[in-house]
Structures are given as structure tokens and as C-alpha cells.
Short mmCIF file of N, CA, C and O in Angstrom, two decimals:
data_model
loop_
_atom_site.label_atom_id
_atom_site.label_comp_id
_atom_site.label_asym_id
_atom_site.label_seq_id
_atom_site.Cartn_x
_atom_site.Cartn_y
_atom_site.Cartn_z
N UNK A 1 0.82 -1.19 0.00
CA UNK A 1 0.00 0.00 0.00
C UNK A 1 0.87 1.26 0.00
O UNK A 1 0.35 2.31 -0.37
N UNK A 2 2.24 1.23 0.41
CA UNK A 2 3.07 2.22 0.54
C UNK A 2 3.52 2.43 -0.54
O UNK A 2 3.99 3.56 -0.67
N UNK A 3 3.57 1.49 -1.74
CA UNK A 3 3.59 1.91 -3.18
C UNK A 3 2.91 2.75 -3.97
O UNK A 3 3.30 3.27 -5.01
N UNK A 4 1.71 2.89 -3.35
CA UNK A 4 0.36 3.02 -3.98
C UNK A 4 0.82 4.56 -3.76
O UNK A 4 1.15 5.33 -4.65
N UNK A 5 0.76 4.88 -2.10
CA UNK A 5 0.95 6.38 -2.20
C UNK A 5 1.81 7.44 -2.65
O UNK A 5 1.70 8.67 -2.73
N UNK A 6 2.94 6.38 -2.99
CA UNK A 6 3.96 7.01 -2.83
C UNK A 6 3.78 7.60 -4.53
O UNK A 6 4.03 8.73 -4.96
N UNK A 7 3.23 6.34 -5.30
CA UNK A 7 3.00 6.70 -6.97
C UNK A 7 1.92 7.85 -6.63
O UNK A 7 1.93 8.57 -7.64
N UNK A 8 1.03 8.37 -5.73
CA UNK A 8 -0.01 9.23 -6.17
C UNK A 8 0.79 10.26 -5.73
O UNK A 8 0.57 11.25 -6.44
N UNK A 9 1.67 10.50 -4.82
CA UNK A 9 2.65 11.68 -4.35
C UNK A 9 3.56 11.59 -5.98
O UNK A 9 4.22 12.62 -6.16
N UNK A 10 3.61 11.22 -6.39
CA UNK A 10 4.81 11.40 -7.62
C UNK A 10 3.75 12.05 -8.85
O UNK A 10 3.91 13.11 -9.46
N UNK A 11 2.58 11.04 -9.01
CA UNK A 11 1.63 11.80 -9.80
C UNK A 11 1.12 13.13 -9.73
O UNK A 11 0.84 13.84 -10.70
N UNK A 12 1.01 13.51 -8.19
CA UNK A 12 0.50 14.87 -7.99
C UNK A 12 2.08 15.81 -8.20
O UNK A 12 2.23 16.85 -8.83
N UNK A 13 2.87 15.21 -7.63
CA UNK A 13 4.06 16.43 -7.86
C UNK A 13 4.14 16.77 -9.36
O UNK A 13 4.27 17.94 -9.71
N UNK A 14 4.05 15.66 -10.36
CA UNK A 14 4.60 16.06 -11.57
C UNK A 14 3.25 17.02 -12.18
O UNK A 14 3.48 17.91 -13.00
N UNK A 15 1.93 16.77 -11.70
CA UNK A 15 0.95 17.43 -11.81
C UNK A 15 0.90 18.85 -11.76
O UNK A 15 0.44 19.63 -12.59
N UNK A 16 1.56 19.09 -10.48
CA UNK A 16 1.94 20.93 -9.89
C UNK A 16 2.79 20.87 -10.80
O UNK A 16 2.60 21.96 -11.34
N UNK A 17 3.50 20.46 -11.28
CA UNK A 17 5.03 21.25 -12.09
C UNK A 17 4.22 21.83 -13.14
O UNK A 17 4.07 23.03 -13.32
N UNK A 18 3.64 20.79 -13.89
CA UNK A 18 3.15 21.22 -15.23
C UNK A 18 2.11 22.02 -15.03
O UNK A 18 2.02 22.81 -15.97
N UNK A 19 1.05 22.21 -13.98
CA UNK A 19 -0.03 23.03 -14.20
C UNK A 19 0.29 24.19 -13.34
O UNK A 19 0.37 25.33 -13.80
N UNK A 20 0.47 23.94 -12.23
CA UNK A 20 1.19 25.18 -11.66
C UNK A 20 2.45 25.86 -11.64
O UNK A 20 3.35 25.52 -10.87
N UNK A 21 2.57 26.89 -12.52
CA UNK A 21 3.70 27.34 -12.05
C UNK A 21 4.12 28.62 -11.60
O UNK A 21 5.26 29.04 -11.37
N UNK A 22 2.42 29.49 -11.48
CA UNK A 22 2.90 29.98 -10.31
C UNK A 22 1.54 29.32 -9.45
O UNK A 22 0.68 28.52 -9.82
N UNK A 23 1.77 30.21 -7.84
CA UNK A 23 0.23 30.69 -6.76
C UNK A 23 0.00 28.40 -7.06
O UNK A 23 -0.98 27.71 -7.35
N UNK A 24 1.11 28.15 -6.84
CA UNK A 24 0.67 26.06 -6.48
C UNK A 24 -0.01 26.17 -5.82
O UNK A 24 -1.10 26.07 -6.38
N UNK A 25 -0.14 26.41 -4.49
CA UNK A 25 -1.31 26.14 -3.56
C UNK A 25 -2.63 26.89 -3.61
O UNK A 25 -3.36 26.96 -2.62
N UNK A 26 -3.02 27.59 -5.11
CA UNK A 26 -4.76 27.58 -6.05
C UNK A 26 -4.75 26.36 -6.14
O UNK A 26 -5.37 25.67 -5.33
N UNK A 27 -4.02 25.80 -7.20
CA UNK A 27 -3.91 24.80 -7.98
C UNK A 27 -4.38 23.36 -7.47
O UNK A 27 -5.11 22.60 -8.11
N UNK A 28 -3.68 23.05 -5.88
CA UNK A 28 -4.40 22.14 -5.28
C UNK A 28 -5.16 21.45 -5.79
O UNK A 28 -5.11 20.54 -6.62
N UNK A 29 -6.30 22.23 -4.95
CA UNK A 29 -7.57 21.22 -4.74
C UNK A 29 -8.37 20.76 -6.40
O UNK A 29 -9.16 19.86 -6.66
N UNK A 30 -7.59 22.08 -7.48
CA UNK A 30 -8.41 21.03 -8.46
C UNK A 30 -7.10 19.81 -9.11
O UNK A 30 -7.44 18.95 -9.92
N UNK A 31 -6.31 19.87 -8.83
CA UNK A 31 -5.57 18.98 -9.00
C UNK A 31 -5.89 17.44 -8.29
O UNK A 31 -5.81 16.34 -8.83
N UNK A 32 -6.11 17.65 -7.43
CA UNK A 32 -6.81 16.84 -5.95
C UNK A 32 -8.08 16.23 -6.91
O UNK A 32 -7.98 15.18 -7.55
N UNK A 33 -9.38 17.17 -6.87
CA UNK A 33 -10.55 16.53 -7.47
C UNK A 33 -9.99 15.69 -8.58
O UNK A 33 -10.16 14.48 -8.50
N UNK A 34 -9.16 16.34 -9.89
CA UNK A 34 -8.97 15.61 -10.73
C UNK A 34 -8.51 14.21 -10.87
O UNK A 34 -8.72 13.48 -11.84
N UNK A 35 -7.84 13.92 -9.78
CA UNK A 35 -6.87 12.72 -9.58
C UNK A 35 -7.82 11.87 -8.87
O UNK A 35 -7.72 10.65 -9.03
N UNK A 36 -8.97 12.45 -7.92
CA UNK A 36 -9.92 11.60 -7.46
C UNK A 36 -10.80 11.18 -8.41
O UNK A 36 -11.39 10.11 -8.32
N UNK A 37 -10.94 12.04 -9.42
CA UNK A 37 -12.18 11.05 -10.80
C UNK A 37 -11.42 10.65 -11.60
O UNK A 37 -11.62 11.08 -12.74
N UNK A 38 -10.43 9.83 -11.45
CA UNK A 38 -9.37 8.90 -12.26
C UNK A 38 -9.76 7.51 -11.72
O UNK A 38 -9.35 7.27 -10.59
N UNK A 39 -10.32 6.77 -12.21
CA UNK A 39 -10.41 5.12 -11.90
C UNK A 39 -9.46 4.27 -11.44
O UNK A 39 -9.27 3.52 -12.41
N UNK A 40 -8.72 3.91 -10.54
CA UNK A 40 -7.41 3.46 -10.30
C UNK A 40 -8.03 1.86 -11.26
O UNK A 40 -9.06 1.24 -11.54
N UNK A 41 -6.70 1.82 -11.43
CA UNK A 41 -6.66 0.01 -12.26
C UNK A 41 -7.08 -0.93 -11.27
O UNK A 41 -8.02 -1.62 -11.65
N UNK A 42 -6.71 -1.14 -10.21
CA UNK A 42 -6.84 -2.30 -9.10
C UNK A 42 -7.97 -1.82 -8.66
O UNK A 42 -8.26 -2.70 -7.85
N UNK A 43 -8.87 -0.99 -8.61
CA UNK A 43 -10.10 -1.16 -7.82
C UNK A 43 -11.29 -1.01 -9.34
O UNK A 43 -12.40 -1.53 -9.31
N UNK A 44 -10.97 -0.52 -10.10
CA UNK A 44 -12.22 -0.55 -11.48
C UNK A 44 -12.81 0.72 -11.10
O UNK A 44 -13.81 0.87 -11.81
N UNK A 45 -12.64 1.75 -10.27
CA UNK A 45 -13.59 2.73 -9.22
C UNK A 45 -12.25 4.04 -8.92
O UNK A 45 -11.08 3.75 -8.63
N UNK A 46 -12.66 5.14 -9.03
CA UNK A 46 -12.67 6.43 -8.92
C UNK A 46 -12.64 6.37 -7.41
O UNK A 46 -13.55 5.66 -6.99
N UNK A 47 -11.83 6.92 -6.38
CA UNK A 47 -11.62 7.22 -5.13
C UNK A 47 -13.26 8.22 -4.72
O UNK A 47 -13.94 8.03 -3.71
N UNK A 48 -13.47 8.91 -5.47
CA UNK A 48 -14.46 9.81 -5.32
C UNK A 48 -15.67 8.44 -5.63
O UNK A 48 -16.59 8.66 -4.85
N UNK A 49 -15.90 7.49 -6.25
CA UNK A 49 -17.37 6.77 -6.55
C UNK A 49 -17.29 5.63 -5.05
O UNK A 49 -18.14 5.07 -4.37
N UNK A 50 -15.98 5.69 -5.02
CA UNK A 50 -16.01 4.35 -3.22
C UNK A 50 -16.63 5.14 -2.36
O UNK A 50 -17.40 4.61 -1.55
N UNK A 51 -16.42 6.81 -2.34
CA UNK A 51 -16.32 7.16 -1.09
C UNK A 51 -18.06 7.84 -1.08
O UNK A 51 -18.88 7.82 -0.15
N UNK A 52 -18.23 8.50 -2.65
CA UNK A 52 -19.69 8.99 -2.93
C UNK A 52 -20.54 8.02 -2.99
O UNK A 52 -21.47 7.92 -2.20
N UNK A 53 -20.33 7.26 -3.86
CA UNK A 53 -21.16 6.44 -4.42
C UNK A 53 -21.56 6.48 -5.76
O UNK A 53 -21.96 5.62 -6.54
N UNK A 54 -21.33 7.84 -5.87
CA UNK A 54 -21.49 8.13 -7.82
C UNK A 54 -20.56 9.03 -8.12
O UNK A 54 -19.70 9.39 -7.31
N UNK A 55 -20.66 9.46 -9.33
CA UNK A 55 -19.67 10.05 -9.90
C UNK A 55 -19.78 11.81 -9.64
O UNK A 55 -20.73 12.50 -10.01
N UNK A 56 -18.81 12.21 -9.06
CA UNK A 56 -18.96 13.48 -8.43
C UNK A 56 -19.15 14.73 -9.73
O UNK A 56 -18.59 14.65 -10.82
N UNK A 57 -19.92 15.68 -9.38
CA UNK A 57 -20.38 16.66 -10.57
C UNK A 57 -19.42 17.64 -10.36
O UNK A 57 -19.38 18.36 -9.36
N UNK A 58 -18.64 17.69 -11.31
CA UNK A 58 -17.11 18.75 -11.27
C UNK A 58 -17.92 20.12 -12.63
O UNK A 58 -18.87 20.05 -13.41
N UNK A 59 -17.37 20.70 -12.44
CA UNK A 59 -17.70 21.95 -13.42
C UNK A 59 -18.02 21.68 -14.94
O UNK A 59 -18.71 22.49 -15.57
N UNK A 60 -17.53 20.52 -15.54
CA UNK A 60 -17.60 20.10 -16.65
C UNK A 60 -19.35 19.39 -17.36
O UNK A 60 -20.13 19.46 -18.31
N UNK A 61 -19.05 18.54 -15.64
CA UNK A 61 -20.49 18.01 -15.70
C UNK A 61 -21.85 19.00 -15.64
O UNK A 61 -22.83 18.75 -16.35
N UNK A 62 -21.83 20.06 -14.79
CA UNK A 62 -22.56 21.08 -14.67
C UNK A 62 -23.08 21.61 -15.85
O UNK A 62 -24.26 21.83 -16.14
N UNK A 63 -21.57 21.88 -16.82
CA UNK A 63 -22.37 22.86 -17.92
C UNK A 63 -22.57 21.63 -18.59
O UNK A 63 -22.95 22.27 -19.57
N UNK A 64 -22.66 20.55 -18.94
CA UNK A 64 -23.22 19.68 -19.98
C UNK A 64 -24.44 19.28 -19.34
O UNK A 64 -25.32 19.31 -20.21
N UNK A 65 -24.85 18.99 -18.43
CA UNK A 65 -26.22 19.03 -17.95
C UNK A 65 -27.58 20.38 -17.97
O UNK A 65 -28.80 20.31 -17.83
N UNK A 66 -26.48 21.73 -18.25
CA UNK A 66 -27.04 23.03 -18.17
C UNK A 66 -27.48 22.64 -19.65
O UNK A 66 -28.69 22.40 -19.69
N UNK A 67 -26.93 22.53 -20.73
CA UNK A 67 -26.79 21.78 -22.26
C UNK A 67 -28.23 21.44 -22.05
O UNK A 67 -29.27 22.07 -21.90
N UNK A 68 -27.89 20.24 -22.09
CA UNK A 68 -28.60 19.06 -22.31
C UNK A 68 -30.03 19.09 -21.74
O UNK A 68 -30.97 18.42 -22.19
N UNK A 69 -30.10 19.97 -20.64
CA UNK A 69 -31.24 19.89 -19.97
C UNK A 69 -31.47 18.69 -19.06
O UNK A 69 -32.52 18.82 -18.43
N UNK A 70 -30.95 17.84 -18.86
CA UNK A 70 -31.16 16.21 -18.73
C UNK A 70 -31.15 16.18 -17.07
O UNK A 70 -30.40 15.34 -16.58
N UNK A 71 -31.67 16.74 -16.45
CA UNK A 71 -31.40 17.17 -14.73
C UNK A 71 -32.72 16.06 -14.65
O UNK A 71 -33.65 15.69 -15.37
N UNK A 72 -32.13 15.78 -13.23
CA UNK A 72 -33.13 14.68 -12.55
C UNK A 72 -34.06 15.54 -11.82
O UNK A 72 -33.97 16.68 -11.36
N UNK A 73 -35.10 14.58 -11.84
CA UNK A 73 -36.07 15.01 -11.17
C UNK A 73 -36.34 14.74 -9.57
O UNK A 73 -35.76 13.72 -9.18
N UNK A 74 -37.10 15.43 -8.55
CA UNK A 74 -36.91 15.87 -7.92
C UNK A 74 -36.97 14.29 -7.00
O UNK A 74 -37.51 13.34 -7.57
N UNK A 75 -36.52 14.13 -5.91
CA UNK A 75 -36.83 12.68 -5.38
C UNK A 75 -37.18 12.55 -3.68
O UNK A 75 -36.42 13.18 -2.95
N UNK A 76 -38.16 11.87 -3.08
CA UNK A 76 -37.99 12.01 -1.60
C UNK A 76 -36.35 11.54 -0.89
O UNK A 76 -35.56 10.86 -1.54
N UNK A 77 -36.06 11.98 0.38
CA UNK A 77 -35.19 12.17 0.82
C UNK A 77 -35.18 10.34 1.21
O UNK A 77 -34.40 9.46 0.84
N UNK A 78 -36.05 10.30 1.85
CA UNK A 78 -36.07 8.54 1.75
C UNK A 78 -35.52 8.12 0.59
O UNK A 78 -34.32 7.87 0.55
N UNK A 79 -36.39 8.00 -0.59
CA UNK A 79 -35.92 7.71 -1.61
C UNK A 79 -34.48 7.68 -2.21
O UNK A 79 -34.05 6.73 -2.89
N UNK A 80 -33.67 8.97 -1.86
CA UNK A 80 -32.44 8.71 -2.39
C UNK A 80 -31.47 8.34 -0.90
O UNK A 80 -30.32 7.98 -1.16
N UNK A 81 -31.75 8.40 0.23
CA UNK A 81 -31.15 7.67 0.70
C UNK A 81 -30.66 5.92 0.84
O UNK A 81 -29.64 5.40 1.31
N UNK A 82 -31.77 5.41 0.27
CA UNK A 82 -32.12 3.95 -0.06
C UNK A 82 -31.18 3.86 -1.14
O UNK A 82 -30.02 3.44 -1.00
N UNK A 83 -31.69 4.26 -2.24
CA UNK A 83 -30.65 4.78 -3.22
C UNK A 83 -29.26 4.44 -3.35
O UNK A 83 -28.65 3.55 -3.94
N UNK A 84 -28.98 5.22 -2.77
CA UNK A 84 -27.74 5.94 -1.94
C UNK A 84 -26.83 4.65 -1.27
O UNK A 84 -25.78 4.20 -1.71
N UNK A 85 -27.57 4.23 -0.10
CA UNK A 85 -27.14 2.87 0.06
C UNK A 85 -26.91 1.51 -0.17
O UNK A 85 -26.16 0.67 0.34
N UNK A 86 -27.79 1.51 -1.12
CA UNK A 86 -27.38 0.04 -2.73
C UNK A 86 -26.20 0.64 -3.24
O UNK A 86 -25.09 0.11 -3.26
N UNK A 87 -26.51 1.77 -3.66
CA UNK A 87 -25.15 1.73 -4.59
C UNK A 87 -24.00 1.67 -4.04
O UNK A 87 -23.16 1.11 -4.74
N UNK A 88 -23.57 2.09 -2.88
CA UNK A 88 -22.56 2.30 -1.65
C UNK A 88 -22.37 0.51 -1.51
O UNK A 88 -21.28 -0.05 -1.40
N UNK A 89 -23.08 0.15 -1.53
CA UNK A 89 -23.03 -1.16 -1.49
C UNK A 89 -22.74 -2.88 -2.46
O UNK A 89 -22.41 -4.04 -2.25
N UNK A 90 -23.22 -1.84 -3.71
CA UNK A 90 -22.67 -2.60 -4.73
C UNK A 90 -21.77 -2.07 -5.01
O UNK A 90 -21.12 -2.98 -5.53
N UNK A 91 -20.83 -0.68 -5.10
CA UNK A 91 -20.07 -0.29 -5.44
C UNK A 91 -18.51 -0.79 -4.58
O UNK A 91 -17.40 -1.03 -5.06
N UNK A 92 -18.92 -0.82 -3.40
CA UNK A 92 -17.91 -1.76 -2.60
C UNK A 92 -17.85 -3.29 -2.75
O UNK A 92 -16.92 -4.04 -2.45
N UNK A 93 -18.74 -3.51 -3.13
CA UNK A 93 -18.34 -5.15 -3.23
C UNK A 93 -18.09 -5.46 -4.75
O UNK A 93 -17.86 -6.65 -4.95
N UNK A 94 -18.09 -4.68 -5.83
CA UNK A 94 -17.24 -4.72 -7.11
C UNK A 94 -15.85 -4.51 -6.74
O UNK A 94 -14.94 -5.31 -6.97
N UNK A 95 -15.73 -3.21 -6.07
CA UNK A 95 -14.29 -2.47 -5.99
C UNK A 95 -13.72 -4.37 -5.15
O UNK A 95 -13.13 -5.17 -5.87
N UNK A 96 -13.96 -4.62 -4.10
CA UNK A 96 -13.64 -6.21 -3.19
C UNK A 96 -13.34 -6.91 -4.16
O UNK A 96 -12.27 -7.49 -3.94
N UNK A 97 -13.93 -7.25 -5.54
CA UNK A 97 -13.44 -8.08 -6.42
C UNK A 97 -12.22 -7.70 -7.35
O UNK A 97 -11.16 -8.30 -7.51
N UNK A 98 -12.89 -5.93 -8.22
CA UNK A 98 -11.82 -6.00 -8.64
C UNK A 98 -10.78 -5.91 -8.18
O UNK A 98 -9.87 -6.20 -8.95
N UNK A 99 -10.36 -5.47 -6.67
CA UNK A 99 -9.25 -5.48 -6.11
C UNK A 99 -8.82 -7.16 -5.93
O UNK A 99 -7.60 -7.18 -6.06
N UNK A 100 -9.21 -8.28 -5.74
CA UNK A 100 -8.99 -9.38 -5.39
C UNK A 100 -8.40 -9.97 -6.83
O UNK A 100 -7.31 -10.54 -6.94
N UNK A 101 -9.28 -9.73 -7.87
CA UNK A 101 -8.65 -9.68 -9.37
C UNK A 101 -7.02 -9.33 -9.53
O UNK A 101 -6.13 -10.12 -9.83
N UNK A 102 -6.92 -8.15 -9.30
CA UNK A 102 -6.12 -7.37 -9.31
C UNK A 102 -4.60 -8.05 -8.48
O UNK A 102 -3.45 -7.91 -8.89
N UNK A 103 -5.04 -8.81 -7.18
CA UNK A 103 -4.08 -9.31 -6.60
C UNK A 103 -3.67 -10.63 -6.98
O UNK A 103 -2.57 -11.13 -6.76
N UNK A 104 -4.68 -11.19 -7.61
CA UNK A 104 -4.69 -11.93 -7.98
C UNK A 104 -3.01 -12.49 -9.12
O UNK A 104 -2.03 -13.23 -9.19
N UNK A 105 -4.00 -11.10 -9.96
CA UNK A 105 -2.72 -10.49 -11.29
C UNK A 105 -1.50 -10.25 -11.05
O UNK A 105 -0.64 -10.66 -11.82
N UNK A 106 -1.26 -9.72 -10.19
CA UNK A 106 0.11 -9.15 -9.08
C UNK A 106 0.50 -10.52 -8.73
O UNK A 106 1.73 -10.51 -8.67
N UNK A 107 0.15 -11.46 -8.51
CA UNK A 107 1.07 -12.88 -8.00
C UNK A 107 1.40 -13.24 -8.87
O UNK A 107 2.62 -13.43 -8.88
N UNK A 108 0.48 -13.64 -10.46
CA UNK A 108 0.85 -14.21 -11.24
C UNK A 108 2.53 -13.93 -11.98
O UNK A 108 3.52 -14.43 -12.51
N UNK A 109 1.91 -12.80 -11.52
CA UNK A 109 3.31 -11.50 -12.40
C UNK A 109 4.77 -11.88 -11.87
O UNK A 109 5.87 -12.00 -12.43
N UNK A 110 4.27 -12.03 -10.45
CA UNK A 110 5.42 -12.37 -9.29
C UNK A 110 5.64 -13.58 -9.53
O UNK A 110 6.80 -13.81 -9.87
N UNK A 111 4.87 -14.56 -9.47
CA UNK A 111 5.60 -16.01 -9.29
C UNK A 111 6.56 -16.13 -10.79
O UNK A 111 7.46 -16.98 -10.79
N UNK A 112 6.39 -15.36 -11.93
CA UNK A 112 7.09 -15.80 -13.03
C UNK A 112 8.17 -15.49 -12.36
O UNK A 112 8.95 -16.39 -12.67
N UNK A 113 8.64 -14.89 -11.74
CA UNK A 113 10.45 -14.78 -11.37
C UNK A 113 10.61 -15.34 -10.11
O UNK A 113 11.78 -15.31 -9.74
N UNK A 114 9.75 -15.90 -9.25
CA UNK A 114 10.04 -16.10 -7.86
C UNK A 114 10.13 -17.73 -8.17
O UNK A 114 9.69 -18.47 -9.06
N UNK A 115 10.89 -17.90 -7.00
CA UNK A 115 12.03 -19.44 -7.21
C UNK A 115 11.92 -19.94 -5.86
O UNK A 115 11.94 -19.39 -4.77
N UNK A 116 11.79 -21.41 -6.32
CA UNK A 116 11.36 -21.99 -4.59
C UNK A 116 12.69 -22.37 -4.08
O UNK A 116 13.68 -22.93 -4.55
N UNK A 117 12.44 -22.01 -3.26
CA UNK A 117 14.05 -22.16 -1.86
C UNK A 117 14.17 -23.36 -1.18
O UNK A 117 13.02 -23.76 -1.35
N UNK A 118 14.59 -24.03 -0.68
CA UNK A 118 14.76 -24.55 0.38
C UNK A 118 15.98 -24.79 1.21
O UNK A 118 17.09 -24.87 0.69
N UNK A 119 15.74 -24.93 2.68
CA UNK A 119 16.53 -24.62 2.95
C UNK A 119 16.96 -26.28 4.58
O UNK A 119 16.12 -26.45 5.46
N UNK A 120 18.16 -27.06 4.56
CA UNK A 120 18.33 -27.57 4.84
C UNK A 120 18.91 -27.52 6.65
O UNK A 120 19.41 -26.44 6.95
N UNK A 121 18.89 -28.19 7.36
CA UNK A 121 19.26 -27.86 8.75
C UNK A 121 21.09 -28.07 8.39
O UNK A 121 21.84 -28.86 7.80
N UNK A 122 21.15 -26.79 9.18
CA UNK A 122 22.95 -26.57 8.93
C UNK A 122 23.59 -25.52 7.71
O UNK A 122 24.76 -25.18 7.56
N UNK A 123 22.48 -25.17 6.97
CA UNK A 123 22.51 -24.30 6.06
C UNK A 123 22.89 -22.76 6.37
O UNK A 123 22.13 -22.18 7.14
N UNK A 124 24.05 -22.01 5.82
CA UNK A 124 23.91 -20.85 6.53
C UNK A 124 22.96 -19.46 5.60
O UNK A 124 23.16 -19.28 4.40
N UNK A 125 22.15 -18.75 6.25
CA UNK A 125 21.44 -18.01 6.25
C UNK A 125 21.83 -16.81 6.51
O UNK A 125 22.66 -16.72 7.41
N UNK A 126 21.40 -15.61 5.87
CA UNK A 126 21.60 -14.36 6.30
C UNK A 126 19.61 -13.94 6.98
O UNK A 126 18.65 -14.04 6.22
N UNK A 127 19.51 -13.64 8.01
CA UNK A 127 18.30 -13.17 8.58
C UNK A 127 18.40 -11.73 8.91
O UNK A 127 19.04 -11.41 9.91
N UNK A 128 17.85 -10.87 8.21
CA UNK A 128 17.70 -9.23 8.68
C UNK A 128 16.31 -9.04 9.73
O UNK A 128 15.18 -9.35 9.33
N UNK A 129 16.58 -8.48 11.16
CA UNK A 129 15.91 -8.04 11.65
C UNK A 129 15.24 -6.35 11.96
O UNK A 129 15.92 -5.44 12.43
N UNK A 130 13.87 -6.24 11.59
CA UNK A 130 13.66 -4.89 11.67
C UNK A 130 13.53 -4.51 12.91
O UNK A 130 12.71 -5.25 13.45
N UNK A 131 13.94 -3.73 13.62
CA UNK A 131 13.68 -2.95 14.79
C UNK A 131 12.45 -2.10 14.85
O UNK A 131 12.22 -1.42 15.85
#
């Protein structure tokens, strides 16, 4: 998992270089949104659809709905809370698979170079301990 962040810290830095160059800390938070409606590969799902449940309405979406006219209609609060919670719910138990997929893929990848060991009594060993 410490891979994971460390690639979204490298993604966002190279992000500020190129879009900000001056006043970086405007730049942020839409840098931020943007990287949250990106689908990561291992989950099939947008950080923003795990955590919403749908796909978050960024400025883009706004004016194409202003367009289109295509706005939903109005719904009880019951109603979209129910809603609300299926999808929260199917949306996590896709992301559970495709992530399990995903790890799946990651072993396969691994075992092509990984080599079985063994190791005999009397054999000498190097053992690193972490503190």
C-alpha cells in the first residue's frame, strides 16, 4: 500500500510542475478533485465513486447538464437515501473483487520470477531483523 501512495505523491508532484507554475497552492484542490475522478486500475472505481457512491459533478459536468437539460427530477429524501445505500453497497463489493482480481494479477506476475528455496538444517542463512 506504501507503493500506492507514494506513486499518487509522484503523480500529484509532476501534476503541480506542469499546471502550476505559479500561486501552487490555487492549484491544489483542483488537481486533488482531478486525480480523485481517475479510476485506479486495481479497484475498477474512482476514489471519489467508493467514497460517494457516484460520480462526483465537477464543473464540466454542470455545464453539460445546463446543455442538455437532462437534470433529474426531484426525489424524496427517503428515496435517495435507499438509493444511496445500494449503490454504496454494490459499489464496494465490485471495488472487493476487482481489487482481489487485481491481486490476484500481481502474484501471477510475481511467481514468473520467484524461485522456490529450500533450505536444509545446517545451512547458513543471512536473517535481517527490523527494529
Amino acid at each position: 500500500m506504501q507503493g500506492a501512495l507514494e506513486h499518487y505523491h509522484q503523480t500529484l508532484k509532476i501534476m503541480l510542475c506542469k499546471y502550476c507554475l505559479e500561486d501552487w497552492d490555487r492549484g491544489v484542490p483542483f488537481l486533488q478533485f482531478a486525480t480523485r475522478e481517475v479510476p485506479q486500475e486495481s479497484l475498477g472505481f474512482s476514489p471519489n465513486k467508493l467514497v460517494f457512491a457516484h460520480r462526483v459533478r465537477g464543473p464540466f459536468s454542470l455545464v453539460q447538464e445546463t446543455w442538455s437539460s437532462n437534470l433529474s427530477k426531484s426525489q424524496s429524501l427517503l428515496h435517495y437515501v435507499q438509493d444511496f445505500k445500494t449503490c454504496i453497497s454494490e459499489t464496494l463489493e465490485l471495488a472487493q473483487e476487482n481489487l482481489k482480481q487485481a491481486q490476484d494479477n500481481m502474484k501471477v506476475w510475481y511467481d514468473r520470477k520467484a524461485r522456490l528455496r529450500e533450505f536444509q538444517v545446517g545451512n547458513e542463512v543471512l536473517v535481517l531483523l527490523a527494529l
